[in-house]
mmCIF file of C-alpha atoms and ligand atoms in Angstrom:
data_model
loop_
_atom_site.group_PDB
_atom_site.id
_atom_site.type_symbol
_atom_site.label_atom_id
_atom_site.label_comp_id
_atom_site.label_asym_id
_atom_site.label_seq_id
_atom_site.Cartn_x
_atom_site.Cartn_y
_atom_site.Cartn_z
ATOM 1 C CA UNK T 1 -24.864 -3.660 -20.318
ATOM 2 C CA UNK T 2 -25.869 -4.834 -16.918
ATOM 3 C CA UNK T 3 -24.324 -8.517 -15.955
ATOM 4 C CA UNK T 4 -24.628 -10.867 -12.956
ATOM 5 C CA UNK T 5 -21.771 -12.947 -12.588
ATOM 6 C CA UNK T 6 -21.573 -16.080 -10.192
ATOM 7 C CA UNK T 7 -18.395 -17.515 -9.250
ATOM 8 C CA UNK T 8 -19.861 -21.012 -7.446
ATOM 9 C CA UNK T 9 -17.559 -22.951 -5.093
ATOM 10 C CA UNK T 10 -18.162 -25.342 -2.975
ATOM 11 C CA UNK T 11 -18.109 -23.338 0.409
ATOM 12 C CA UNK T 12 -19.705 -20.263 -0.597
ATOM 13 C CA UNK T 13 -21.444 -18.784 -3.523
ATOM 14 C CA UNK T 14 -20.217 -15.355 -4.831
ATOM 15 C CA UNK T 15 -23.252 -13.558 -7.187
ATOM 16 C CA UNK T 16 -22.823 -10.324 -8.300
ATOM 17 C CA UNK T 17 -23.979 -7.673 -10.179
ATOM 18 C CA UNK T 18 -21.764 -5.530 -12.934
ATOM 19 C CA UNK T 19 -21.104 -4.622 -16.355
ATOM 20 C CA UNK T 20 -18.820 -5.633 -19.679
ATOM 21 C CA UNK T 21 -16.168 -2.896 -18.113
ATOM 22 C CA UNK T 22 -15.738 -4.698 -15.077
ATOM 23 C CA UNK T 23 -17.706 -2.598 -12.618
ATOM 24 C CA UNK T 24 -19.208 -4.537 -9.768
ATOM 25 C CA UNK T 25 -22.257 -2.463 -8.430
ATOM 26 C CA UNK T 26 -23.710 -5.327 -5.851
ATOM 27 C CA UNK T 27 -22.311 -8.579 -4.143
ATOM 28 C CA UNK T 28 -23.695 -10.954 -1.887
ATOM 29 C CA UNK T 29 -22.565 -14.274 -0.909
ATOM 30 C CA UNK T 30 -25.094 -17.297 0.314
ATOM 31 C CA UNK T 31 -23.234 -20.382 1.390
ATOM 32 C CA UNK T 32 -23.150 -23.368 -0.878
ATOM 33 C CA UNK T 33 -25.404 -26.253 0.993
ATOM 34 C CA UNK T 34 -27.935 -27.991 -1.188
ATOM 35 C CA UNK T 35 -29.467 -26.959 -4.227
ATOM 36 C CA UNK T 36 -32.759 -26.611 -3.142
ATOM 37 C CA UNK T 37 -31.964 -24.129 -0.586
ATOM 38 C CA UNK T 38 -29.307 -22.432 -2.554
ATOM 39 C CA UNK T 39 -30.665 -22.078 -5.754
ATOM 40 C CA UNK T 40 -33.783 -19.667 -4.749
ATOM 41 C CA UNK T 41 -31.840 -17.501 -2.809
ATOM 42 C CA UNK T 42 -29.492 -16.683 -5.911
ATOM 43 C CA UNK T 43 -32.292 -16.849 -8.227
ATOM 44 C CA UNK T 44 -34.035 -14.091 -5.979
ATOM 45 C CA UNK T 45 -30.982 -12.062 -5.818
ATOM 46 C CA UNK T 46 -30.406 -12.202 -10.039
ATOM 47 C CA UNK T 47 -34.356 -11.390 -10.759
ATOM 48 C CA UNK T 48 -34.660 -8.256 -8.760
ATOM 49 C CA UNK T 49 -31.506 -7.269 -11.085
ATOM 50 C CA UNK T 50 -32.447 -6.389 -14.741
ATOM 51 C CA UNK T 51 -29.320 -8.495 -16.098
ATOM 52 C CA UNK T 52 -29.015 -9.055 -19.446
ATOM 53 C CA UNK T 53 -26.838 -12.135 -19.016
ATOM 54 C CA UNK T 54 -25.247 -14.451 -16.253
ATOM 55 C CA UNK T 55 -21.680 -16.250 -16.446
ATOM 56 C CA UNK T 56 -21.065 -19.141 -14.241
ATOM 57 C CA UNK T 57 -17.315 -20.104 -13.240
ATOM 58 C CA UNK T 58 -18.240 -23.182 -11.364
ATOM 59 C CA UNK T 59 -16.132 -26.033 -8.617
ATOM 60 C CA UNK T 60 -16.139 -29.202 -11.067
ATOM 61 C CA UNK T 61 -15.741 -30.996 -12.759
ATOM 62 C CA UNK T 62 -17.889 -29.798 -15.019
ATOM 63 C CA UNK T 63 -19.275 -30.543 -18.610
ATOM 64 C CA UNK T 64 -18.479 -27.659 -20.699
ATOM 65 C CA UNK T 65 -19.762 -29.267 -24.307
ATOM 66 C CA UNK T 66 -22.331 -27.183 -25.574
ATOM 67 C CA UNK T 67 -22.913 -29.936 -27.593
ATOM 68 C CA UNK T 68 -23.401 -32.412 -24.456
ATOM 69 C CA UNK T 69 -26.649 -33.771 -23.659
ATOM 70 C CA UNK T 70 -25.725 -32.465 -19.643
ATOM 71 C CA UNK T 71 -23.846 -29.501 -21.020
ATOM 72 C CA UNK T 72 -24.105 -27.234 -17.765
ATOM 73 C CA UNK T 73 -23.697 -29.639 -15.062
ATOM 74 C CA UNK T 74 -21.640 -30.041 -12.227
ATOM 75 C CA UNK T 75 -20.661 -33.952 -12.853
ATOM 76 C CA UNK T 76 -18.672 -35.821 -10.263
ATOM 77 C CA UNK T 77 -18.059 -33.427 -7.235
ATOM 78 C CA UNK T 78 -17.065 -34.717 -4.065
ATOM 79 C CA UNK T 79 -20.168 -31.884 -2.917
ATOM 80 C CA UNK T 80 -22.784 -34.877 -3.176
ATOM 81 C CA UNK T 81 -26.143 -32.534 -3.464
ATOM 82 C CA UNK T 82 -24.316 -31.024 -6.706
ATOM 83 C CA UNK T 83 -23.520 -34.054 -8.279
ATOM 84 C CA UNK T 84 -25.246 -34.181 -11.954
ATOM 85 C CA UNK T 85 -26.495 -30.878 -11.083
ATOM 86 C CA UNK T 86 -27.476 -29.097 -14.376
ATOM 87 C CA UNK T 87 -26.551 -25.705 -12.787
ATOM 88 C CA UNK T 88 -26.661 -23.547 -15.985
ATOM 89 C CA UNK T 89 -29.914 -24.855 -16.961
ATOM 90 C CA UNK T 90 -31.648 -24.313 -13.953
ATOM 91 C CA UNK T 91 -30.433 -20.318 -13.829
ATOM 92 C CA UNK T 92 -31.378 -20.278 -17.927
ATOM 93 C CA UNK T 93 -34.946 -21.457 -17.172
ATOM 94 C CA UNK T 94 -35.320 -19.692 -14.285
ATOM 95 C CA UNK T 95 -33.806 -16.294 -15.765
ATOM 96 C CA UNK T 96 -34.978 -16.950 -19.678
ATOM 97 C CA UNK T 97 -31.492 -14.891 -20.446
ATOM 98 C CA UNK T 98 -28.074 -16.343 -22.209
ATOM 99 C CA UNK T 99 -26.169 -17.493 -19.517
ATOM 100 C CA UNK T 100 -22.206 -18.444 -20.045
ATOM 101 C CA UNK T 101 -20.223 -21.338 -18.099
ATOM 102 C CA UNK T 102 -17.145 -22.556 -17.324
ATOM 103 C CA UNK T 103 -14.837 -23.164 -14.519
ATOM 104 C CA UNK T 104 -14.048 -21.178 -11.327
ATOM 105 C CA UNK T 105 -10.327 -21.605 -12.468
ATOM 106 C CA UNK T 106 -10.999 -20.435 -16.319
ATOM 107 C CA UNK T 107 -12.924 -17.398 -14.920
ATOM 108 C CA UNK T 108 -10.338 -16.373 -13.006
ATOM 109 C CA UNK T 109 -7.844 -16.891 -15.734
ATOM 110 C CA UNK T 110 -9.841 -14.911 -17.960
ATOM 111 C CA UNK T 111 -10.819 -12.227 -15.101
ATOM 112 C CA UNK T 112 -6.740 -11.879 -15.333
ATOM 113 C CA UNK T 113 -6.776 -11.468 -18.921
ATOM 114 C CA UNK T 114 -9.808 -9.252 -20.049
ATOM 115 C CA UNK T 115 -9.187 -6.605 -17.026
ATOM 116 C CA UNK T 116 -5.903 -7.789 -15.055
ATOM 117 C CA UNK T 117 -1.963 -8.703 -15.380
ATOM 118 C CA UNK T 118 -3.091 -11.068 -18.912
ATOM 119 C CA UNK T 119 -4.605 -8.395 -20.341
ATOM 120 C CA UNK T 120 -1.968 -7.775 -23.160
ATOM 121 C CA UNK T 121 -0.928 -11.713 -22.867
ATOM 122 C CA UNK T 122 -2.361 -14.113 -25.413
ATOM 123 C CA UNK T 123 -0.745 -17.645 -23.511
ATOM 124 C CA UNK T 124 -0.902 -17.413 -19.613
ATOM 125 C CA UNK T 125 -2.051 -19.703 -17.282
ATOM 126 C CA UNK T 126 -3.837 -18.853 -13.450
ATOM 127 C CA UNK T 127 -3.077 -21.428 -11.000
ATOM 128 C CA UNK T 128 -5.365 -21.805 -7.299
ATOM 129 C CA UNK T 129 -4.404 -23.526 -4.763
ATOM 130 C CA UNK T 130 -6.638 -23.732 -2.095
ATOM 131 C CA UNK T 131 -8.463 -26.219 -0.998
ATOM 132 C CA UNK T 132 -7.488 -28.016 -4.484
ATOM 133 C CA UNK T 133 -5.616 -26.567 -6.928
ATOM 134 C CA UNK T 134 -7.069 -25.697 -10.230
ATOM 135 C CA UNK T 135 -5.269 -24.629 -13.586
ATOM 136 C CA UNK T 136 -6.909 -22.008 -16.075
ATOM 137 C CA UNK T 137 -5.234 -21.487 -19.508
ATOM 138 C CA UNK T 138 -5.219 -19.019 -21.382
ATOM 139 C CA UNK T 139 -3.858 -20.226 -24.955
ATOM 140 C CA UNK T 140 -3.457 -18.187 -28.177
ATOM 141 C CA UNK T 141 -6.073 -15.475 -26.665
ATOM 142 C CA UNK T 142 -8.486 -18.396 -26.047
ATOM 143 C CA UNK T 143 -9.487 -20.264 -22.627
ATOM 144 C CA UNK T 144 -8.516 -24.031 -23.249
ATOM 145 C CA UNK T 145 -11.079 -26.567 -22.868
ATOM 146 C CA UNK T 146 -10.193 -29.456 -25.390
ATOM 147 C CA UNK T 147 -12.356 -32.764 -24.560
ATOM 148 C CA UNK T 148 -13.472 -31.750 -21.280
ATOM 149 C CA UNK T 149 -11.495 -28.875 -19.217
ATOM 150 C CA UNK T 150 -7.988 -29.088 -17.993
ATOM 151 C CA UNK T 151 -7.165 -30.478 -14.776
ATOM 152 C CA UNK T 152 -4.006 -29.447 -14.333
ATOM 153 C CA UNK T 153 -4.279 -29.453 -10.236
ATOM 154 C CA UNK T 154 -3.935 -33.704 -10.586
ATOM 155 C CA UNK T 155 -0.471 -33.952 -12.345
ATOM 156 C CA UNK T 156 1.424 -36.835 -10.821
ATOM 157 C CA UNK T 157 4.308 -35.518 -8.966
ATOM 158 C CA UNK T 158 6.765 -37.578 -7.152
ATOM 159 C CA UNK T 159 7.289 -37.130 -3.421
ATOM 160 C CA UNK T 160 10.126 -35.390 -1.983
ATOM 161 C CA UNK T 161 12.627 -37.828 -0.563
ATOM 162 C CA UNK T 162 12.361 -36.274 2.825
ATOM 163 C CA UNK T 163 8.369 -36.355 2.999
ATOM 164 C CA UNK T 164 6.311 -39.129 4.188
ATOM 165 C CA UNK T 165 3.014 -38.057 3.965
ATOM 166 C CA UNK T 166 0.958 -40.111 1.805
ATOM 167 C CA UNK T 167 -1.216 -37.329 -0.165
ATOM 168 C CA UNK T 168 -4.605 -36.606 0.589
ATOM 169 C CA UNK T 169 -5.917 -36.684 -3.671
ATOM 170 C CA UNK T 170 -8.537 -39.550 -2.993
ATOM 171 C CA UNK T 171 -8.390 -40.632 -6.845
ATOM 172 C CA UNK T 172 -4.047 -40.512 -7.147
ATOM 173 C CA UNK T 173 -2.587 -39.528 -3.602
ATOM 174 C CA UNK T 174 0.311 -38.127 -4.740
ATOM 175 C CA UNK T 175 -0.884 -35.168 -7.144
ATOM 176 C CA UNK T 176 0.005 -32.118 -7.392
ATOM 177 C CA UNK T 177 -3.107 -31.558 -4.959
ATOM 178 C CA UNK T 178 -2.697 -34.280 -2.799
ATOM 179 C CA UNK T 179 0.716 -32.951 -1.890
ATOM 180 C CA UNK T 180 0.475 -29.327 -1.953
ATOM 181 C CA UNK T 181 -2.839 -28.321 -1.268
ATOM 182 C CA UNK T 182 -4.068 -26.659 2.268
ATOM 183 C CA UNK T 183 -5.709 -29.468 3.332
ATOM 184 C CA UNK T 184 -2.428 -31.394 2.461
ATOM 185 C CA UNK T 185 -0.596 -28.847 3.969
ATOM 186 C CA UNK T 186 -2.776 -29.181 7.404
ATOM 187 C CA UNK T 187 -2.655 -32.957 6.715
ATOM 188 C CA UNK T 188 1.077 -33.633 6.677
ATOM 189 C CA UNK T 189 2.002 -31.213 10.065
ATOM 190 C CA UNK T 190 -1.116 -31.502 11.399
ATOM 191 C CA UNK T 191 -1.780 -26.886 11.549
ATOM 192 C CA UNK T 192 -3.472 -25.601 9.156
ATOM 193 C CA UNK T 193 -1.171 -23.234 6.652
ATOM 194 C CA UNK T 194 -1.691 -20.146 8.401
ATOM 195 C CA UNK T 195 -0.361 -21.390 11.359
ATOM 196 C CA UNK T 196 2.845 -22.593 10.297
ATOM 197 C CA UNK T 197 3.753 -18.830 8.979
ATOM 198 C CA UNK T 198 7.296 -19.099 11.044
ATOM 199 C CA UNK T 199 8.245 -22.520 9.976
ATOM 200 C CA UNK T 200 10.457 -22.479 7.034
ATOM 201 C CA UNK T 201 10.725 -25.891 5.888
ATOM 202 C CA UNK T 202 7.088 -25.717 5.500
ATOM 203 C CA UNK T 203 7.361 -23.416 2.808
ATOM 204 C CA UNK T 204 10.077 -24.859 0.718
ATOM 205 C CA UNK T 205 8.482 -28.199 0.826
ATOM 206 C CA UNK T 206 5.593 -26.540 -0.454
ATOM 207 C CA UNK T 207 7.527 -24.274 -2.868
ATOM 208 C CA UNK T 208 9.874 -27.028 -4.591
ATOM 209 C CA UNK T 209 6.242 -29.440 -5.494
ATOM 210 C CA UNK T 210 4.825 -26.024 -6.507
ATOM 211 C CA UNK T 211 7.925 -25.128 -8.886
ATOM 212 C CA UNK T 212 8.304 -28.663 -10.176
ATOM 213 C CA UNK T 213 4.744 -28.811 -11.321
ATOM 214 C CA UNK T 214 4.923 -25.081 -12.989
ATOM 215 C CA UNK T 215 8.230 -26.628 -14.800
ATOM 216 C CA UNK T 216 5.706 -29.105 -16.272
ATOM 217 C CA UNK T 217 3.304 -26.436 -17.219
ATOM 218 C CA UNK T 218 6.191 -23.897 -18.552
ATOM 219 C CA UNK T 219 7.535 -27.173 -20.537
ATOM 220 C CA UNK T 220 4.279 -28.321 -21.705
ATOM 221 C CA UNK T 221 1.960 -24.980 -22.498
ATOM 222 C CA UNK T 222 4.640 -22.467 -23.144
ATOM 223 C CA UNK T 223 2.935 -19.750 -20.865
ATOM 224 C CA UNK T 224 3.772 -15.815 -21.077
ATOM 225 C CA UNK T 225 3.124 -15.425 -17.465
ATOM 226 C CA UNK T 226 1.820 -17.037 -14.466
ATOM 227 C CA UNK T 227 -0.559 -16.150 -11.812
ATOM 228 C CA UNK T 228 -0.760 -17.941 -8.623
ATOM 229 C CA UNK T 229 -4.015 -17.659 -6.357
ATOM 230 C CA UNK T 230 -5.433 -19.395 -3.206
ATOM 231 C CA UNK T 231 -5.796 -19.224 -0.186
ATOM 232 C CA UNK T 232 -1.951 -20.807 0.486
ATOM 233 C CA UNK T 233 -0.600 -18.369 -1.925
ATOM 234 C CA UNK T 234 -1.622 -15.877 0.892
ATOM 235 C CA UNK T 235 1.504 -17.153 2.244
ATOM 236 C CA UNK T 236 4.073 -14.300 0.016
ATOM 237 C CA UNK T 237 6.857 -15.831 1.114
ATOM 238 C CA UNK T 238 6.172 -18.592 -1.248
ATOM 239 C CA UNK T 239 7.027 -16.375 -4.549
ATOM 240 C CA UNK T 240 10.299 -15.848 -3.922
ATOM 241 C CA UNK T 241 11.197 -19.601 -3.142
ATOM 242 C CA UNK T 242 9.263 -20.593 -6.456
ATOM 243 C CA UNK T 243 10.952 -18.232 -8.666
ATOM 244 C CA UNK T 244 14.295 -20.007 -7.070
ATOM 245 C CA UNK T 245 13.082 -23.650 -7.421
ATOM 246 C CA UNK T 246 11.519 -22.977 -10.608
ATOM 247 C CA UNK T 247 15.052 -21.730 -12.600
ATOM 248 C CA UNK T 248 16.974 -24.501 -10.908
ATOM 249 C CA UNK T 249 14.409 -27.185 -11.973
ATOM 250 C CA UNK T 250 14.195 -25.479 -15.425
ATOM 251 C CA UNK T 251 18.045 -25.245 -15.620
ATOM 252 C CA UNK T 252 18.559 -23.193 -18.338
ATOM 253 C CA UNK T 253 17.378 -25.662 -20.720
ATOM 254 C CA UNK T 254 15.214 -22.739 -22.271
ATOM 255 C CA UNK T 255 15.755 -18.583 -22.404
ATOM 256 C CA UNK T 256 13.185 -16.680 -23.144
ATOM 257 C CA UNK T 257 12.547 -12.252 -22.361
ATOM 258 C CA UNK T 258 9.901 -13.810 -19.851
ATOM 259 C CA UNK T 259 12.311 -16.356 -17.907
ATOM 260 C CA UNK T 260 14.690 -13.479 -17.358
ATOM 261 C CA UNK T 261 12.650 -11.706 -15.065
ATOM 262 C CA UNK T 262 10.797 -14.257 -13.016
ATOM 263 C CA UNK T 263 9.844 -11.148 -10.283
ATOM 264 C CA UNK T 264 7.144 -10.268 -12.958
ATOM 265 C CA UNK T 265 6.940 -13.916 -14.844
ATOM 266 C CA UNK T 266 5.144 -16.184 -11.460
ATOM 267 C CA UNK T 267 2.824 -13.115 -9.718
ATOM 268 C CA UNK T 268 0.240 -12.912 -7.933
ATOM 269 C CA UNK T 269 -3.022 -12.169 -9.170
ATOM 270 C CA UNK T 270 -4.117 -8.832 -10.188
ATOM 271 C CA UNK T 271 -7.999 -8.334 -9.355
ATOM 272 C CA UNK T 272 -7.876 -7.924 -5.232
ATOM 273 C CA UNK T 273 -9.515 -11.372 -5.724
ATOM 274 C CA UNK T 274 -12.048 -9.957 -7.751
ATOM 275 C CA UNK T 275 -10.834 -11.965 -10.799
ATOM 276 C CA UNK T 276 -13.003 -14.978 -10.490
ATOM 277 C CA UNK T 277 -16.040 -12.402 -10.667
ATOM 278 C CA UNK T 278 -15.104 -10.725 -13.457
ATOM 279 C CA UNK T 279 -14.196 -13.387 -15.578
ATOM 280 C CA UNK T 280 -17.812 -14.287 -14.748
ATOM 281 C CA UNK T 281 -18.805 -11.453 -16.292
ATOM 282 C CA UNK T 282 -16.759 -11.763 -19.041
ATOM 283 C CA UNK T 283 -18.640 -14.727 -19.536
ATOM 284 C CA UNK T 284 -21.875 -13.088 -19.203
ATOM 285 C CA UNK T 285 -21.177 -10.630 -22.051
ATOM 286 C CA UNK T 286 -19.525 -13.511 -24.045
ATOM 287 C CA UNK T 287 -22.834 -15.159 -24.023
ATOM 288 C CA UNK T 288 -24.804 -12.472 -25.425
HETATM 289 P P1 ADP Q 1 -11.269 -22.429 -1.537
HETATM 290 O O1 ADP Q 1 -10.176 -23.154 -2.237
HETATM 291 O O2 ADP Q 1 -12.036 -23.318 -0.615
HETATM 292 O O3 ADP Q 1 -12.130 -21.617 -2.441
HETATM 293 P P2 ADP Q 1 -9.133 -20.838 -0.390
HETATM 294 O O4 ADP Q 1 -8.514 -20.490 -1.678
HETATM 295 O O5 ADP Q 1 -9.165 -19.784 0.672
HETATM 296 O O6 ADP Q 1 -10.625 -21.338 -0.564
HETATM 297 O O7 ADP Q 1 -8.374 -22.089 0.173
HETATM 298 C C1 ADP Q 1 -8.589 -22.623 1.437
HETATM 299 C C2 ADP Q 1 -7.370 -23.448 1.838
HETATM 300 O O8 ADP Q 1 -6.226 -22.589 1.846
HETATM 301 C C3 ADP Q 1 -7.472 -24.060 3.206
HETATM 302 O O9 ADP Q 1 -6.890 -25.355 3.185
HETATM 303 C C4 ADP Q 1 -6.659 -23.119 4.094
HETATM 304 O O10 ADP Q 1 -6.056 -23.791 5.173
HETATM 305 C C5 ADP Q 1 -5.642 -22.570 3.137
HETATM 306 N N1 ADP Q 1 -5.335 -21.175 3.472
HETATM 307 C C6 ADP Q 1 -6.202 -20.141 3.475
HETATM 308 N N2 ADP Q 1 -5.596 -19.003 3.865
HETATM 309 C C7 ADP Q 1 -4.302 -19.336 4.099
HETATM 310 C C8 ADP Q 1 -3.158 -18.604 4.515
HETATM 311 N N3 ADP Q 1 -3.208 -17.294 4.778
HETATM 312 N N4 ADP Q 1 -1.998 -19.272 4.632
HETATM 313 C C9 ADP Q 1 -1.915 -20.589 4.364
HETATM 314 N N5 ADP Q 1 -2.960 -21.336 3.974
HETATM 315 C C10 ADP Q 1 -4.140 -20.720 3.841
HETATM 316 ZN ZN1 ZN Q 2 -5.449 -36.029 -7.783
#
């Protein structure tokens, strides 16, 4: 079955071509500026492929209702030419094929789970953190939407008594992304992430507000494993400090097989960050 897959974000566009087996034949990437010059140039790319289906993981929020009256659309992105954006729709009536959606995060998630480290895991949750940070969860075998999609990146976390910065979340400051996302990285030292490799107390700032809001998620969801993304998570020194801060914030309060091992309990993706594609596809075949 051949599949296009489109993992939209709000820098770039990633559209590719594959199958249900997760083989990706062809990739190209157009940059994400307005719909009316973005749109064509994917829809161009998809027709001179003989897909049968397209899945969309999309930047949100999003309304993932099929029953919604707007079910398809980007709703109310910061991105302003994407706001209200009925994305799906415009790649169904363009295409005339069943096309899939849901969000960048819950593609990756389930990228992780149909061909990566999830795939024999029925509760597991994929955490980005990037320029925001974005949940996906994976419960009972089934992505979790409930009454709109998670957004587990905006838990309220309270500041470390040694930081000062204010947060950089425009709806809550002091979120889990307002405090620990690049840009709040790059906001609170003034260096983007990359370029505070060597300084340590970067990283266990950034590690203790990371562990303390997987504590909430471990509490809460009850996850077999987590994966953690992004572009900061490109930083490896991170795991080990999060596997630390994460059993001392847990403090033994619950044993479990999984929170024995925490080397192969918080990993890093799978997929050679391929995942968010493949989920796509996953979608694509899930919509046929
Ligand atoms: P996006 O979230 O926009 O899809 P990324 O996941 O690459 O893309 O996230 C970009 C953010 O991650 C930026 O704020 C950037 O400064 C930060 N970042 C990217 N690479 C690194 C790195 N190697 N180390 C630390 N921070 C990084
Ligand atoms: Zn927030």
């Amino acid at each position: 079955m051949i599949l296009g897959a489109l993992e939209a974000g709000g820098t770039k566009m990633v559209c590719a071509i594959g199958d249900e087996h997760g083989t990706i034949r062809h990739r190209i990437t157009f940059p994400t500026t307005t719909p009316e010059q973005t749109m064509p140039q994917m829809i161009d790319f998809f027709k001179k492929h003989p897909i049968e289906a397209l899945g969309i993981g999309t930047f949100g929020p999003a309304d993932l209702n099929p029953v919604s009256e707007t079910y398809g659309s980007i709703t109310t992105t910061p991105k302003l030419a994407w706001a209200n954006y009925n994305i799906r729709s415009a790649f169904a009536d363009a295409l005339q094929i069943p096309v899939g959606f849901d969000t960048d995060v819950n593609a990756a998630a389930l990228g992780e789970a149909s061909f990566g480290c999830m795939k024999n895991i029925q509760n597991g949750i994929y955490i980005t953190i990037g320029t925001g940070i974005g949940v996906g969860i994976l419960t009972e075998g089934k992505l979790l939407h409930g009454m709109l999609h998670p957004e587990g990146g905006h838990i309220l976390l309270e500041r470390h008594p040694s930081d000062s910065y204010t947060g950089c979340c425009p709806y809550h400051n002091t979120c889990f992304e307002g405090l620990a996302s690049g840009p709040a990285i790059e906001g609170r030292y003034g260096k983007k992430g990359v370029e505070l490799k060597d300084v340590s107390e970067v990283w266990e700032l950034e590690a203790d507000y990371i562990a303390k809001a997987l504590v909430n998620y471990i509490l809460i969801l009850s996850p077999e494993r987590i994966i953690l993304g992004g572009g900061v998570m490109h930083q490896e020194q991170l795991f080990p400090l999060i596997r630390k801060k994460t059993a001392e914030y847990l403090n033994g309060y619950i044993k479990t097989k999984e929170l024995e091992n925490l080397d192969s309990y918080i990993v890093p993706p799978s997929l050679n960050d391929n995942q968010g594609v493949l989920g796509c596809l996953k979608l694509a075949q899930q919509a046929v």
